[in-house]
Coordinates of C-alpha atoms in Angstrom, one line a residue:
Chain L
M2 CA 0.0 0.0 0.1
E3 CA 1.2 3.4 -0.9
V4 CA 1.3 5.6 2.2
V5 CA 2.6 8.7 0.7
P6 CA 0.7 10.0 -2.2
Q7 CA 2.8 9.9 -5.5
A8 CA 2.8 13.7 -6.0
L9 CA 4.1 14.4 -2.4
G10 CA 6.5 11.6 -2.7
Q11 CA 7.9 13.4 -5.7
L12 CA 8.3 16.6 -4.2
I13 CA 9.9 15.1 -1.3
E14 CA 12.3 13.3 -3.8
D15 CA 13.0 16.6 -5.5
L16 CA 13.6 18.9 -2.2
S17 CA 16.0 16.2 -1.1
R18 CA 18.2 16.9 -3.9
L19 CA 18.9 20.4 -2.5
P20 CA 22.2 21.0 -0.7
G21 CA 21.8 20.3 3.0
I22 CA 18.4 18.8 2.8
G23 CA 17.8 15.3 3.7
K24 CA 14.8 13.0 3.5
K25 CA 13.4 14.1 6.7
T26 CA 13.7 17.8 6.1
A27 CA 12.4 17.4 2.8
T28 CA 9.3 15.5 4.1
R29 CA 8.8 18.5 6.7
L30 CA 9.0 21.3 3.9
A31 CA 6.7 19.2 1.6
L32 CA 4.1 19.0 4.3
Y33 CA 4.5 22.4 5.0
I34 CA 3.8 23.7 1.4
L35 CA 1.0 21.3 1.3
R36 CA -0.6 22.6 4.4
R37 CA -0.4 26.4 3.1
P38 CA -2.9 28.0 0.7
E39 CA -2.7 26.8 -2.9
S40 CA -1.8 30.4 -3.9
E41 CA 1.5 30.2 -2.0
A42 CA 2.4 27.0 -3.6
Q43 CA 1.5 28.4 -7.1
S44 CA 3.6 31.7 -6.4
L45 CA 6.7 29.3 -5.2
A46 CA 6.4 27.3 -8.3
G47 CA 6.1 30.3 -10.7
D48 CA 9.2 31.8 -8.9
L49 CA 11.2 28.7 -9.5
F50 CA 9.7 28.4 -13.2
E51 CA 10.8 32.2 -13.9
L52 CA 14.4 31.6 -12.3
H53 CA 16.3 30.3 -15.1
G54 CA 14.4 32.7 -17.7
A55 CA 15.0 35.8 -15.6
I56 CA 18.3 35.3 -14.4
K57 CA 21.5 35.0 -16.5
L58 CA 25.1 35.3 -16.1
C59 CA 26.7 38.8 -16.5
S60 CA 29.1 38.5 -19.6
N61 CA 31.5 40.7 -17.8
C62 CA 31.9 39.6 -14.3
F63 CA 29.9 36.4 -14.4
A64 CA 27.4 37.3 -11.5
F65 CA 23.9 36.2 -11.5
S66 CA 21.9 39.0 -12.9
E67 CA 18.6 40.0 -14.6
N68 CA 20.5 42.5 -16.9
D69 CA 23.6 42.1 -18.9
P70 CA 25.9 43.8 -17.8
C71 CA 24.8 43.4 -14.4
V72 CA 24.0 46.4 -11.9
I73 CA 27.6 46.6 -10.6
C74 CA 29.3 46.5 -14.2
S75 CA 27.1 49.2 -15.4
D76 CA 27.5 51.6 -12.4
Q77 CA 29.6 54.2 -13.6
R78 CA 30.3 55.4 -10.2
R79 CA 32.3 52.5 -9.3
D80 CA 36.1 52.1 -10.1
H81 CA 36.2 49.9 -13.3
Q82 CA 39.9 49.6 -13.0
L83 CA 39.9 47.8 -9.9
I84 CA 38.6 43.9 -10.0
C85 CA 38.0 41.9 -7.0
V86 CA 38.1 38.0 -7.8
V87 CA 35.8 35.9 -5.8
E88 CA 35.2 32.1 -5.8
E89 CA 31.3 32.4 -5.8
P90 CA 28.3 34.7 -6.1
G91 CA 27.7 34.5 -2.2
D92 CA 31.2 36.0 -1.8
L93 CA 30.4 39.1 -4.0
M94 CA 27.2 39.6 -1.6
A95 CA 29.5 39.3 1.4
I96 CA 31.9 41.8 0.1
E97 CA 29.1 44.2 -1.0
K98 CA 27.7 43.9 2.5
T99 CA 30.8 45.7 4.0
G100 CA 30.3 48.5 1.6
A101 CA 34.3 48.9 1.8
F102 CA 34.8 47.9 -1.9
K103 CA 34.0 50.3 -4.7
G104 CA 35.4 48.3 -7.7
V105 CA 33.9 45.6 -9.9
Y106 CA 33.9 41.9 -9.4
H107 CA 35.1 38.7 -11.6
I108 CA 33.4 35.5 -10.1
L109 CA 35.2 32.3 -10.9
H110 CA 32.3 29.9 -10.1
G111 CA 34.6 27.4 -8.4
V112 CA 38.2 27.0 -7.1
L113 CA 40.9 24.6 -8.2
S114 CA 40.5 21.1 -7.1
P115 CA 41.8 18.3 -8.9
M116 CA 40.3 15.7 -6.9
D117 CA 36.9 16.9 -7.9
G118 CA 38.1 17.4 -11.6
I119 CA 38.1 21.0 -11.4
G120 CA 41.2 22.7 -13.2
P121 CA 41.9 26.1 -14.4
K122 CA 39.6 25.3 -17.5
E123 CA 36.7 24.6 -15.6
I124 CA 36.6 28.1 -13.8
K125 CA 36.6 31.5 -15.2
V126 CA 40.3 32.0 -15.3
D127 CA 40.9 32.5 -19.0
D128 CA 37.9 35.1 -19.0
L129 CA 39.6 37.0 -16.3
L130 CA 42.9 37.1 -18.3
A131 CA 41.1 38.1 -21.4
R132 CA 39.4 40.9 -19.4
V133 CA 42.6 42.2 -17.8
Q134 CA 44.4 42.3 -21.0
K135 CA 41.3 44.0 -22.9
E136 CA 40.5 46.6 -20.4
A137 CA 42.8 49.0 -18.5
I138 CA 42.8 47.3 -15.3
K139 CA 45.1 49.1 -12.6
E140 CA 44.6 46.3 -10.0
V141 CA 43.2 42.9 -9.4
L142 CA 42.3 42.1 -5.7
I143 CA 42.2 38.3 -5.0
G144 CA 39.4 37.6 -2.6
T145 CA 39.2 34.0 -2.6
S146 CA 38.9 32.2 0.6
S147 CA 41.7 31.3 2.8
T148 CA 41.0 27.6 2.6
V149 CA 43.5 25.2 0.8
P150 CA 41.6 25.3 -2.5
G151 CA 41.3 29.1 -2.0
E152 CA 44.7 29.6 -1.4
V153 CA 45.9 27.5 -4.3
T154 CA 43.5 29.2 -6.7
A155 CA 45.0 32.6 -5.4
S156 CA 48.6 31.5 -6.0
Y157 CA 47.7 30.2 -9.4
L158 CA 46.1 33.6 -10.3
I159 CA 49.2 35.6 -9.1
E160 CA 51.4 33.5 -11.2
R161 CA 49.3 33.7 -14.3
L162 CA 48.7 37.5 -13.7
Q163 CA 52.3 38.4 -12.9
G164 CA 53.7 41.0 -15.2
I165 CA 50.4 41.9 -16.7
V166 CA 48.8 43.9 -13.7
P167 CA 49.5 44.7 -10.3
V168 CA 47.8 41.9 -7.9
T169 CA 46.9 42.2 -4.3
R170 CA 45.3 39.7 -1.8
L171 CA 43.0 39.8 0.9
A172 CA 44.7 40.1 4.2
C173 CA 44.7 37.1 6.3
G174 CA 45.5 36.7 10.0
I175 CA 43.6 37.1 13.5
P176 CA 40.1 37.8 13.1
M177 CA 38.4 40.5 15.0
G178 CA 37.5 39.6 18.4
M179 CA 39.9 36.6 18.7
D180 CA 42.0 36.0 21.6
I181 CA 45.6 35.4 20.0
K182 CA 46.1 32.7 22.6
Y183 CA 43.6 30.5 20.5
A184 CA 45.3 31.3 17.1
D185 CA 47.2 28.5 15.5
Q186 CA 50.9 29.1 14.8
H187 CA 50.4 29.3 11.0
T188 CA 47.7 32.0 11.2
L189 CA 49.8 33.9 13.9
A190 CA 52.8 33.6 11.6
R191 CA 50.9 34.9 8.6
S192 CA 49.5 37.8 10.7
I193 CA 53.0 38.9 11.6
E194 CA 54.2 38.6 8.2
A195 CA 51.4 40.8 6.9
R196 CA 51.6 43.2 9.7
N197 CA 50.6 46.9 8.8
R198 CA 52.1 50.3 10.0
A199 CA 50.1 51.5 13.0
G200 CA 49.7 55.3 13.7
L201 CA 47.3 58.2 14.0
N202 CA 48.3 59.5 10.6
S203 CA 48.7 56.4 8.8
T204 CA 45.6 55.8 6.8
R205 CA 47.4 54.0 4.2
K206 CA 48.0 50.1 4.9
E207 CA 51.6 49.9 4.4
N208 CA 53.8 47.0 5.0
C209 CA 56.5 47.3 7.7
Chain C
M10 CA 31.0 9.6 26.5
S11 CA 33.5 7.5 24.9
L12 CA 36.3 9.8 23.8
R13 CA 39.1 8.5 22.0
N14 CA 42.5 10.0 20.6
S15 CA 44.1 9.6 17.4
S16 CA 46.2 11.3 14.7
G17 CA 45.5 11.6 11.0
I18 CA 45.9 13.5 7.9
V19 CA 42.9 15.1 6.2
L20 CA 42.0 13.6 2.9
K21 CA 38.8 15.2 2.3
V22 CA 36.5 17.9 3.6
V23 CA 32.9 18.1 2.9
D24 CA 30.5 20.9 4.0
F25 CA 27.3 19.6 5.6
G26 CA 24.3 21.5 6.4
E27 CA 24.6 25.1 7.6
S28 CA 27.6 24.9 9.6
D29 CA 28.9 21.4 10.1
K30 CA 31.8 19.7 8.0
I31 CA 32.4 16.1 7.4
I32 CA 36.0 15.3 7.7
T33 CA 37.8 12.1 6.2
F34 CA 41.1 11.2 7.7
Y35 CA 43.9 8.6 7.2
C36 CA 45.0 7.4 10.5
A37 CA 47.8 4.9 11.3
K38 CA 45.3 3.1 13.5
E39 CA 41.8 3.5 12.3
G40 CA 42.6 3.6 8.7
K41 CA 40.3 5.8 6.5
F42 CA 38.2 7.3 9.2
S43 CA 35.3 9.8 8.7
C44 CA 33.7 12.1 11.6
I45 CA 31.5 15.1 11.8
A46 CA 32.8 18.6 13.1
K47 CA 29.8 20.3 14.6
G48 CA 29.7 24.1 13.9
A49 CA 33.0 23.7 11.9
K50 CA 32.2 26.2 9.4
R51 CA 31.4 29.0 11.9
S52 CA 34.2 28.1 14.3
T53 CA 36.5 30.8 15.1
K54 CA 38.5 29.2 17.8
R55 CA 38.3 25.3 17.9
F56 CA 38.6 24.3 14.3
V57 CA 39.8 27.4 12.3
N58 CA 42.5 26.6 10.0
K59 CA 42.6 23.1 11.3
L60 CA 40.2 21.0 9.2
E61 CA 42.0 21.7 5.8
L62 CA 43.0 19.4 3.4
F63 CA 46.5 17.6 4.0
T64 CA 46.7 18.8 7.5
L65 CA 48.1 16.5 10.0
L66 CA 46.2 16.5 13.2
D67 CA 46.1 15.2 16.8
F68 CA 42.3 14.9 17.3
Q69 CA 39.9 13.8 20.0
Y70 CA 36.5 12.3 18.8
N71 CA 33.4 10.8 20.5
A72 CA 32.8 7.3 18.9
R73 CA 29.2 6.9 20.6
Y74 CA 27.4 7.6 17.5
S75 CA 27.6 5.7 14.2
L76 CA 29.3 8.9 12.5
P77 CA 31.8 9.9 15.3
T78 CA 32.0 13.6 16.3
L79 CA 35.2 15.5 16.3
D80 CA 35.5 17.0 19.6
Q81 CA 39.0 18.9 19.3
A82 CA 41.8 19.1 17.1
D83 CA 45.4 20.0 17.5
L84 CA 47.3 21.1 14.4
Q85 CA 50.7 19.4 13.9
N86 CA 51.5 20.2 10.4
S87 CA 49.5 22.0 7.8
F88 CA 52.1 21.8 4.9
T89 CA 51.4 25.3 3.9
E90 CA 53.8 25.2 1.0
L91 CA 51.2 23.0 -0.8
R92 CA 48.8 26.1 -0.7
N93 CA 51.1 28.2 -2.6
N94 CA 52.1 26.0 -5.5
Y95 CA 49.5 24.4 -7.9
P96 CA 51.8 21.7 -9.2
L97 CA 52.5 20.3 -5.6
Y98 CA 48.8 20.8 -4.7
A99 CA 47.9 18.6 -7.6
I100 CA 50.2 15.8 -6.7
A101 CA 49.1 16.0 -3.2
G102 CA 45.5 15.8 -4.3
L103 CA 46.4 12.8 -6.5
I104 CA 47.9 11.1 -3.5
C105 CA 44.9 11.9 -1.4
E106 CA 42.5 10.9 -4.1
L107 CA 44.3 7.4 -4.4
M108 CA 44.1 7.0 -0.6
L109 CA 40.5 7.6 -0.7
Q110 CA 39.8 5.1 -3.3
W111 CA 42.3 2.3 -2.0
T112 CA 42.0 2.4 1.7
H113 CA 39.2 1.2 4.1
E114 CA 37.9 2.0 7.6
N115 CA 39.3 0.0 10.4
D116 CA 42.1 -1.1 8.3
G117 CA 45.0 1.2 9.5
D118 CA 48.6 0.5 8.3
P119 CA 51.2 2.6 10.0
H120 CA 53.8 2.3 7.2
I121 CA 51.3 3.7 4.7
F122 CA 50.5 6.6 7.0
S123 CA 54.3 7.2 7.7
A124 CA 54.8 7.2 3.7
L125 CA 51.7 9.7 3.4
A126 CA 53.2 12.0 6.0
H127 CA 56.8 11.8 4.8
T128 CA 55.8 12.4 0.9
L129 CA 53.5 15.4 1.9
S130 CA 56.6 16.6 4.0
Q131 CA 58.9 16.3 1.1
L132 CA 56.5 18.0 -1.3
N133 CA 56.0 20.7 1.2
N134 CA 59.7 21.3 1.0
Q135 CA 59.5 21.5 -2.8
K136 CA 61.9 18.3 -3.3
T137 CA 61.8 16.6 -6.5
S138 CA 58.0 16.4 -6.8
K139 CA 57.1 13.8 -9.4
K140 CA 60.0 11.4 -8.0
N141 CA 58.3 11.6 -4.4
L142 CA 55.0 10.9 -6.2
L143 CA 56.6 7.9 -8.0
L144 CA 58.2 6.5 -5.0
F145 CA 55.2 6.8 -2.9
L146 CA 53.3 4.9 -5.5
V147 CA 55.7 2.2 -5.8
F148 CA 55.6 1.7 -2.0
F149 CA 51.6 2.1 -1.9
Y150 CA 50.9 -0.6 -4.6
S151 CA 53.4 -2.9 -2.8
R152 CA 51.7 -2.3 0.5
L153 CA 48.3 -2.9 -1.0
G154 CA 49.4 -6.3 -2.1
Y155 CA 49.4 -5.2 -5.9
Q156 CA 53.2 -5.2 -6.4
P157 CA 54.1 -5.4 -10.1
D158 CA 56.9 -8.0 -11.0
F159 CA 59.8 -6.1 -12.5
S160 CA 62.2 -8.9 -11.9
H161 CA 62.2 -10.6 -15.3
C162 CA 60.0 -11.1 -18.5
T163 CA 56.7 -13.2 -17.5
K164 CA 57.1 -15.3 -20.9
C165 CA 61.0 -16.1 -21.4
G166 CA 62.1 -15.3 -17.8
K167 CA 65.1 -13.0 -19.0
L168 CA 65.7 -9.6 -18.0
D169 CA 68.5 -8.7 -20.3
G170 CA 66.6 -8.9 -23.5
G171 CA 68.5 -8.1 -26.7
L172 CA 66.2 -5.2 -27.6
G173 CA 66.3 -3.8 -24.1
N174 CA 63.0 -2.5 -24.2
F175 CA 59.9 -4.0 -22.1
Y176 CA 56.0 -3.6 -21.8
F177 CA 54.3 -3.6 -18.7
M178 CA 51.2 -5.6 -18.8
P179 CA 48.6 -4.6 -16.0
E180 CA 46.4 -7.8 -16.5
Q181 CA 49.4 -9.9 -15.3
S182 CA 51.2 -7.3 -13.1
A183 CA 54.1 -8.2 -14.8
I184 CA 56.7 -7.4 -17.7
C185 CA 57.3 -8.8 -21.1
C186 CA 60.2 -8.1 -23.4
R187 CA 59.7 -7.1 -27.0
K188 CA 60.8 -10.4 -28.4
C189 CA 58.1 -12.2 -26.4
G190 CA 55.1 -9.8 -26.8
A191 CA 53.9 -6.6 -28.7
Q192 CA 52.5 -3.4 -27.2
T193 CA 48.6 -3.3 -26.5
S194 CA 46.4 -0.3 -25.8
R195 CA 46.9 -1.0 -22.0
S196 CA 50.5 -1.7 -21.8
T197 CA 53.3 0.6 -21.1
A198 CA 56.7 0.8 -22.8
L199 CA 59.5 0.8 -20.4
S200 CA 63.3 0.9 -21.0
L201 CA 65.6 -1.5 -19.2
A202 CA 67.1 1.1 -17.0
T203 CA 63.4 2.1 -15.9
V204 CA 62.5 -1.7 -15.1
K205 CA 65.8 -2.0 -13.1
L206 CA 65.1 1.2 -11.1
L207 CA 61.4 0.2 -10.3
G208 CA 62.8 -3.3 -9.2
Q209 CA 65.3 -1.7 -6.9
A210 CA 62.8 0.9 -5.7
Q211 CA 60.5 -2.1 -4.6
K212 CA 63.3 -3.7 -2.6
M213 CA 64.6 -0.7 -0.7
P214 CA 63.1 0.6 2.5
F215 CA 60.5 3.5 1.5
L216 CA 62.9 6.3 3.2
K217 CA 66.0 4.8 1.4
S218 CA 64.5 4.9 -2.0
A219 CA 64.9 8.5 -2.3
R220 CA 68.6 7.7 -3.0
L221 CA 67.8 6.3 -6.4
Q222 CA 68.4 8.4 -9.4
F223 CA 65.6 8.4 -12.0
S224 CA 66.0 10.3 -15.3
P225 CA 63.1 12.4 -16.3
H226 CA 62.3 10.0 -18.9
S227 CA 62.2 7.2 -16.3
I228 CA 59.9 9.0 -14.2
Q229 CA 57.6 9.7 -17.0
Q230 CA 57.5 6.3 -18.3
S231 CA 56.9 4.8 -14.6
L232 CA 54.2 7.4 -13.9
L233 CA 52.2 6.5 -17.0
L234 CA 52.6 2.7 -15.9
Y235 CA 51.3 3.4 -12.4
R236 CA 48.5 5.6 -13.9
R237 CA 47.3 2.8 -16.3
Y238 CA 48.0 0.0 -13.8
G239 CA 45.7 1.9 -11.1
N240 CA 42.9 2.7 -13.7
F241 CA 43.0 -0.9 -14.6
L242 CA 42.8 -2.2 -11.0
L243 CA 40.2 0.2 -10.1
D244 CA 38.3 0.1 -13.3
R245 CA 38.0 3.8 -13.2
E246 CA 40.1 6.9 -14.1
I247 CA 41.3 9.0 -11.1
S248 CA 40.6 12.5 -12.0
S249 CA 43.6 14.1 -10.4
W250 CA 45.8 12.4 -13.0
A251 CA 44.6 14.7 -15.8
F252 CA 45.9 17.6 -13.8
I253 CA 49.5 16.0 -13.3
D254 CA 49.9 16.2 -17.0
L255 CA 49.3 20.1 -16.9
T256 CA 52.3 20.4 -14.5
R257 CA 54.9 18.7 -16.8
H258 CA 57.1 21.6 -16.9
Y259 CA 57.6 21.2 -13.1
L260 CA 60.8 19.9 -11.7
Y261 CA 61.4 16.2 -11.6

């Protein structure tokens, strides 16, 4: 006897394919959708249906956008000679939230990971090189994570961009609010290497 | 609480849910070992910079659940140079991928663990990377019980064939001289010098095998042999091999 109706079972199956969602959570979500008014379910289905049609990749920076070029690339108030390279669209959102960066972005859509079959050809490295050579770029800021794949990707990009454009890297060291007693030796060593000159009049970040 | 201590090298890190990570280690005692690190993605003290690929950790875990929970980790070596060098990273990635494919849970081998730690350390010191990879492969396949026979031609029983060239045949884990057989799509051509060096490498203790002098040509032949042999045994392609090809320019 079939306990779960076929349509509900199919929805549970579909939801459980989403990252971080198992069978139990998928069942809970499916039952919640079922209990809500039909209009809400239709609205959700409509939004999902529209997603791929409405959103595309910006041909310049490869961010998800409704327009091409995206809002950031078409904003003339931003510094188009400064490119921040990030791994994923989520990283762009995190940097935008800070309000501290006024340049434009380039999204790699991944990091180098040979074990997963991801090499330089699988991410947007060649597009970055073409962009740097085509446009008058003054600086490339590499904003990949400080995980092993993120660091390797940064090293690879630095090697490829050397001699073409000045390259900078996001600072790496002690996070704000952390007691240095709890920092591991490598993080502490990196923060000592990347120390900045401190002083009342020193607004520029100069290496000592 | 059944807390246990161990040491291991991180082979794989997978994000799980909002803030957890599943870590796969290779340990001397436990063999391949997976556990969940709760809250690791948001950790700013306990796990920060520790649960990264290739790091050597002393750790404590709770074995009460079917998927053990990582309680704390102490960083022993993070082999940081592997992060700054793509060719070295690709080689270390290949070694980890092979470890993941070939090793099993509750089947630890202290010799394989030591060889893995030593090879990562040598790579980290940027020493002759492809030779280190080759020596690891020679040792690893021998420990797994898949040691190829380089002592003589499997058909005529001689090693000093007049033509001096051999083919390695993965189906038989053995070599065959050119007089006795022809090359097939699976076999790998080897020079007499390469065959002799590989034979010597098998007989020597792992740490001493670094004394052997391989030419770049011998390393190239031997790596191709082990790539094809591994693919034959596993019946699948190890994806990291494709990236080793892209690092050809790198030091032998």
